[in-house]
Short mmCIF file of C-alpha atoms and ligand atoms in Angstrom, two decimals:
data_model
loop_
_atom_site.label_atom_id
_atom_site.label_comp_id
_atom_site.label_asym_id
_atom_site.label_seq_id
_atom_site.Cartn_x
_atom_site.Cartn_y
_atom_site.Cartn_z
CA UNK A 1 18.14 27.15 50.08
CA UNK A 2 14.68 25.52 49.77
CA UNK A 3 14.85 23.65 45.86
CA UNK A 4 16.81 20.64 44.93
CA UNK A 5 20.57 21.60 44.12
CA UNK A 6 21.79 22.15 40.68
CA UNK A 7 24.49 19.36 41.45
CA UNK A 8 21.75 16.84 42.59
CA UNK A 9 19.93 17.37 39.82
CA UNK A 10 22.75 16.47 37.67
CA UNK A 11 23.65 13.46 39.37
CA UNK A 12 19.92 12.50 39.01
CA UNK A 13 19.48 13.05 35.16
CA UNK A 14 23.06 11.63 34.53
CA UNK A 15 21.67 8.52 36.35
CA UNK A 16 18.70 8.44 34.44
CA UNK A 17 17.47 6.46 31.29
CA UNK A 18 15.64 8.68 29.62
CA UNK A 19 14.38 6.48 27.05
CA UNK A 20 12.94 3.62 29.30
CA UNK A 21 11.13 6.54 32.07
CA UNK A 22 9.65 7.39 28.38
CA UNK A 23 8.53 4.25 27.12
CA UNK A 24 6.84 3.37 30.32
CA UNK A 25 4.38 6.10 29.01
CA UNK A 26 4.23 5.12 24.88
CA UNK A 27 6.40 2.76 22.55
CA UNK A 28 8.82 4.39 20.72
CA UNK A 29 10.97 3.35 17.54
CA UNK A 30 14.65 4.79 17.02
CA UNK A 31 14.75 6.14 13.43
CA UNK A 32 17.56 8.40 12.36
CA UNK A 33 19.45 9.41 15.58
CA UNK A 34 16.67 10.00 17.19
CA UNK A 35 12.89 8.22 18.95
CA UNK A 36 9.88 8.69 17.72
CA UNK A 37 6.39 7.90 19.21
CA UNK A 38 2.67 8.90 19.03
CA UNK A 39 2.44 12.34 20.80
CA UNK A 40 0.12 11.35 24.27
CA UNK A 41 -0.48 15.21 23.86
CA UNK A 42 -2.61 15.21 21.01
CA UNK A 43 -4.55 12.58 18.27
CA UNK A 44 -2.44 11.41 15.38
CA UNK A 45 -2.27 8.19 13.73
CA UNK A 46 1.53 8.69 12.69
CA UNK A 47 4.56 9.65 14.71
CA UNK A 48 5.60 13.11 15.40
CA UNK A 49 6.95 12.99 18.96
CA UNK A 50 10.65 12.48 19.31
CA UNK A 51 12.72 12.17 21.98
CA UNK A 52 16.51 13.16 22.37
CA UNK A 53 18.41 9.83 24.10
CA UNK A 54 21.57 12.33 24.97
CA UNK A 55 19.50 14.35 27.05
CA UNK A 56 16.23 13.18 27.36
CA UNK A 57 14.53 15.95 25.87
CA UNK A 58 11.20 15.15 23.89
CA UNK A 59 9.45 17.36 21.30
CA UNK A 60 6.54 17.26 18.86
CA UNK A 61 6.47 18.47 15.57
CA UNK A 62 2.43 18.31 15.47
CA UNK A 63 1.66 20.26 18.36
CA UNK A 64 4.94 21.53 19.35
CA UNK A 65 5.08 20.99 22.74
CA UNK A 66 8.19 20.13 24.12
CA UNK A 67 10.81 19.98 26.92
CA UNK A 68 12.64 17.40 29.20
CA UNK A 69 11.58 15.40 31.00
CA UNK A 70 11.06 16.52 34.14
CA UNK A 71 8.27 18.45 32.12
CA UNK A 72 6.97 15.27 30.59
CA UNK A 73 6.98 13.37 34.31
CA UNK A 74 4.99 16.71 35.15
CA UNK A 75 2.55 16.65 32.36
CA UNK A 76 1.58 12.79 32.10
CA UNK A 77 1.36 12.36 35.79
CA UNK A 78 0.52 15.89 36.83
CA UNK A 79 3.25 16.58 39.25
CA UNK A 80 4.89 19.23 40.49
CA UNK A 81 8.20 19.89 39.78
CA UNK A 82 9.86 18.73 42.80
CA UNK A 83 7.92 15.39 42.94
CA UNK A 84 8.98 14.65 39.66
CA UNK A 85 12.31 15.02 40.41
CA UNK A 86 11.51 12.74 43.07
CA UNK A 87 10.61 10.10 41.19
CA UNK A 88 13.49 10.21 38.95
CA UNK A 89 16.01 10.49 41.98
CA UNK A 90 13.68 6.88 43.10
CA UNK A 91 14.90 5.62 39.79
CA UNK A 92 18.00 6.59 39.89
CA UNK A 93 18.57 5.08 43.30
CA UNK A 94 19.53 8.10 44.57
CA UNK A 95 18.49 9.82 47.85
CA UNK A 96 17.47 13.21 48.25
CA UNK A 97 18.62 14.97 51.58
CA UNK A 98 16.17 16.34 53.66
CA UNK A 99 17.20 19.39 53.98
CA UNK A 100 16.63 19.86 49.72
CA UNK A 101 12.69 20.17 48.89
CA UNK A 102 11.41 22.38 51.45
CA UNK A 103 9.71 24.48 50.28
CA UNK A 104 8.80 28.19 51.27
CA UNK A 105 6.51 30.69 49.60
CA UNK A 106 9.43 33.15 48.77
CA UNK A 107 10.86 29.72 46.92
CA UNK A 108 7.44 29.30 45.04
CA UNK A 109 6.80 32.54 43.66
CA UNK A 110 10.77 32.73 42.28
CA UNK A 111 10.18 29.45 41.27
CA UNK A 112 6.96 30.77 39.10
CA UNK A 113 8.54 33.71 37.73
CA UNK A 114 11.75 31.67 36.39
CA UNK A 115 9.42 28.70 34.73
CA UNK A 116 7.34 32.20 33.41
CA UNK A 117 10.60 33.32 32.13
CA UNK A 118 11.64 29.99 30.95
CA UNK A 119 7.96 29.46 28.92
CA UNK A 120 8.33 32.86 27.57
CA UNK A 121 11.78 32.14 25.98
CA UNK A 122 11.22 28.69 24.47
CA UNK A 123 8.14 30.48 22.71
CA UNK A 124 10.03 33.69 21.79
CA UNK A 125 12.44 30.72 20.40
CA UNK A 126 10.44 28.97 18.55
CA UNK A 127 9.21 31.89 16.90
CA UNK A 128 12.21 33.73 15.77
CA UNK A 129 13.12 30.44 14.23
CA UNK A 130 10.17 30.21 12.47
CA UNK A 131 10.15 33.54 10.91
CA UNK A 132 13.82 32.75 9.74
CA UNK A 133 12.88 29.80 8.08
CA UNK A 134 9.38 30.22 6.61
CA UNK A 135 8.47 34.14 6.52
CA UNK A 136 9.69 36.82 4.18
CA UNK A 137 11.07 39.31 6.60
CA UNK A 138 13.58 36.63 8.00
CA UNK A 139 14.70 35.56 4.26
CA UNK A 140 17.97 37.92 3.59
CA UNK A 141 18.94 36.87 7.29
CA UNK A 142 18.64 33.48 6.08
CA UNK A 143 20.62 33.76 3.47
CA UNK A 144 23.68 35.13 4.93
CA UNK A 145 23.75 32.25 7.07
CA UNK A 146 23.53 29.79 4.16
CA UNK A 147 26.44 31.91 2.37
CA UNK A 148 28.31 31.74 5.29
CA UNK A 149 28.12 27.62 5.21
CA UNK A 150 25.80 27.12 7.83
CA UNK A 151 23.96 24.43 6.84
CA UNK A 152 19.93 24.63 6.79
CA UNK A 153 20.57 21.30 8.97
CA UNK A 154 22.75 23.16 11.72
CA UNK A 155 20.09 26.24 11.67
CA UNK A 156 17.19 23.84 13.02
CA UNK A 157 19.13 21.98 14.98
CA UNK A 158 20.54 25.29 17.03
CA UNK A 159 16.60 26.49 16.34
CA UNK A 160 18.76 29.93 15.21
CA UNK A 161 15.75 32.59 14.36
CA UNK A 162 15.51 36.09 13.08
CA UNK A 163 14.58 39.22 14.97
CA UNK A 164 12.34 41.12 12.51
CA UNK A 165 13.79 44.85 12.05
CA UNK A 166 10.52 46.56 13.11
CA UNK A 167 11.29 47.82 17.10
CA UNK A 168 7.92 47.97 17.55
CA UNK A 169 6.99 44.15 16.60
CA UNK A 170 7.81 42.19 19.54
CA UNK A 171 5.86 44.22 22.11
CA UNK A 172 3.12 43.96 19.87
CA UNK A 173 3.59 40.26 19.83
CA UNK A 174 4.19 39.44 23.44
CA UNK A 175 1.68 41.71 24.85
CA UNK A 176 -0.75 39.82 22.10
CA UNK A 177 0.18 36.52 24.13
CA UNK A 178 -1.03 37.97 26.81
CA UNK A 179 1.66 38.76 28.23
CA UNK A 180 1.78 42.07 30.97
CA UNK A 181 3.94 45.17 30.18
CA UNK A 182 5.12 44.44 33.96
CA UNK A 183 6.32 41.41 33.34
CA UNK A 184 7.76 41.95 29.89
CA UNK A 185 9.75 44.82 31.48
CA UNK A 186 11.46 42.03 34.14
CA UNK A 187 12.37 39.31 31.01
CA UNK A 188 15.67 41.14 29.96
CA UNK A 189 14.45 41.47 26.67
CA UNK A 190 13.36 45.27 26.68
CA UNK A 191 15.33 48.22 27.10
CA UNK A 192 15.62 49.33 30.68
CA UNK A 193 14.65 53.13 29.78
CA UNK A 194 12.49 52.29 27.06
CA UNK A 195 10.58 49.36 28.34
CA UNK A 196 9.07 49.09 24.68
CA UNK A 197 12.17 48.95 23.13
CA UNK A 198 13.23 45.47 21.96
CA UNK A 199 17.07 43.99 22.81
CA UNK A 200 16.85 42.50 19.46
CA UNK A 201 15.95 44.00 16.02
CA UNK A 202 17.10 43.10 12.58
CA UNK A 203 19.18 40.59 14.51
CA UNK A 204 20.25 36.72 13.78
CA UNK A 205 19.20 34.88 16.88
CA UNK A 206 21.33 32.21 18.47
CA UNK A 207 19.11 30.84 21.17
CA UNK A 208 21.27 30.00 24.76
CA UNK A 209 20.23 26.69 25.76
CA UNK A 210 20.92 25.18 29.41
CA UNK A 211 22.01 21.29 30.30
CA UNK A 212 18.63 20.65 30.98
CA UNK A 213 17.37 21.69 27.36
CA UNK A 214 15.72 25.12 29.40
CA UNK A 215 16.19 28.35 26.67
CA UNK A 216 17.72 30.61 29.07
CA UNK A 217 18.87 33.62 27.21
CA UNK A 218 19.30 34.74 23.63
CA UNK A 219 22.64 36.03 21.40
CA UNK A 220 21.63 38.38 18.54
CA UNK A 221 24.29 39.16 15.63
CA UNK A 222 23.41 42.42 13.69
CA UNK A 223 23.22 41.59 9.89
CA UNK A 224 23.44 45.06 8.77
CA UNK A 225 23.86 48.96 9.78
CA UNK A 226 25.32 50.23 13.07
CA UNK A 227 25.42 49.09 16.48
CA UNK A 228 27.24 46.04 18.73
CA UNK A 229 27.62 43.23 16.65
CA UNK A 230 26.67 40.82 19.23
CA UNK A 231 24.79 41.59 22.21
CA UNK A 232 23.22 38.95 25.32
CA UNK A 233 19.96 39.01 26.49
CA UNK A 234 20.65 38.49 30.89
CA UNK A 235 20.67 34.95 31.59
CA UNK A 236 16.96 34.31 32.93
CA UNK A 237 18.39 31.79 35.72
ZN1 ZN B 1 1.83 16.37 19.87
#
């Protein structure tokens, strides 16, 4: 298999304390469910990085990076994946078998793709979310939500977003990141005949989030006109 089990893994962040790996980096306070810190990602003088004690997920509100902490182990101490993962599993007290870790090139360059995937969707996220909280074209789909009772509360929280109705926006957008028409046409987000075509449009967004925090697909719920109610985006792991 060549990467470090899915069940290992769990038994490794399960056996972790998230908030003590975390405050051997920066002091936090607890304040309101959740920890907050200075963000060691960028200057600030007052704090705007929390951190999630369920599962150990961190993000900032000034710069907005974010992600668990296997990403934080990788960022502060610039690791690789797998050595982070190593150093939580010395934490933990837990071994990992030799057989899990080896690596192979195959291994690397799925491995690349799926974090590309991965970075794509917490972005894509991030942004749908924002445009259903603070731009006009996301304000009627934020509405309905509010009539329907979902709190403004519950729509951060579940980072819901809006899908703007114009099928030719998020090709724009993407390709404007910088991202390749190639790629775009693997992320499950296009049509497969027209690669320009966009899954969502006009669509509530109900990002799918994995145990590990990771955004791995999206749910889109038409708000008006014709077509399937709700359609998935392919899981992207
Ligand atoms: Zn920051």
């Amino acid at each position: 298999m060549g990467r470090i089990s899915e069940s290992l893994l769990q038994d490794i962040l399960a056996k972790t304390n998230f908030i003590s790996l975390y405050q051997d980096k920066m002091r936090l306070t607890r304040k309101g469910g959740k920890w907050w810190g200075l963000c060691p990602f960028h200057a600030e003088k007052t704090p705007s990085f929390s951190v999630d004690d369920q599962r150990g997920l961190f993000y900032c509100f000034g710069c907005q990076k974010g992600g668990s902490i296997i990403d934080f182990l990788m960022e502060t101490d610039k690791l690789g994946f797998f050595e982070a993962v190593e150093e939580l599993a010395e934490r933990a007290d837990i071994k990992i078998p030799a057989h899990e870790g080896t690596w192979n090139e195959r291994d690397d360059k799925e491995e690349l793709e799926r974090s590309s995937l991965l970075g794509l969707n917490e972005k894509l996220a991030s942004t749908f979310h924002w445009l259903l909280m603070n731009h006009e074209t996301g304000k009627e789909a934020k509405e309905i939500l509010l009539r329907r009772g979902i709190p403004e509360t519950a729509i951060k929280r579940f980072s819901l977003g809006y899908a703007p109705a114009d099928i030719t926006w998020l090709h724009r957008f993407l390709t404007g990141k910088g991202y390749s028409p190639e790629f775009l046409a693997r992320t499950g987000l296009f049509a497969s005949r027209n690669p320009r075509f966009p899954l969502f449009a006009d669509r509530i967004i109900f990002p799918i989030v994995d145990q590990r925090g990771r955004y791995i697909a999206f749910g889109g719920r038409l708000i008006r006109g014709d077509g399937p109610k709700y359609i998935n985006s392919p899981d992207t792991l």
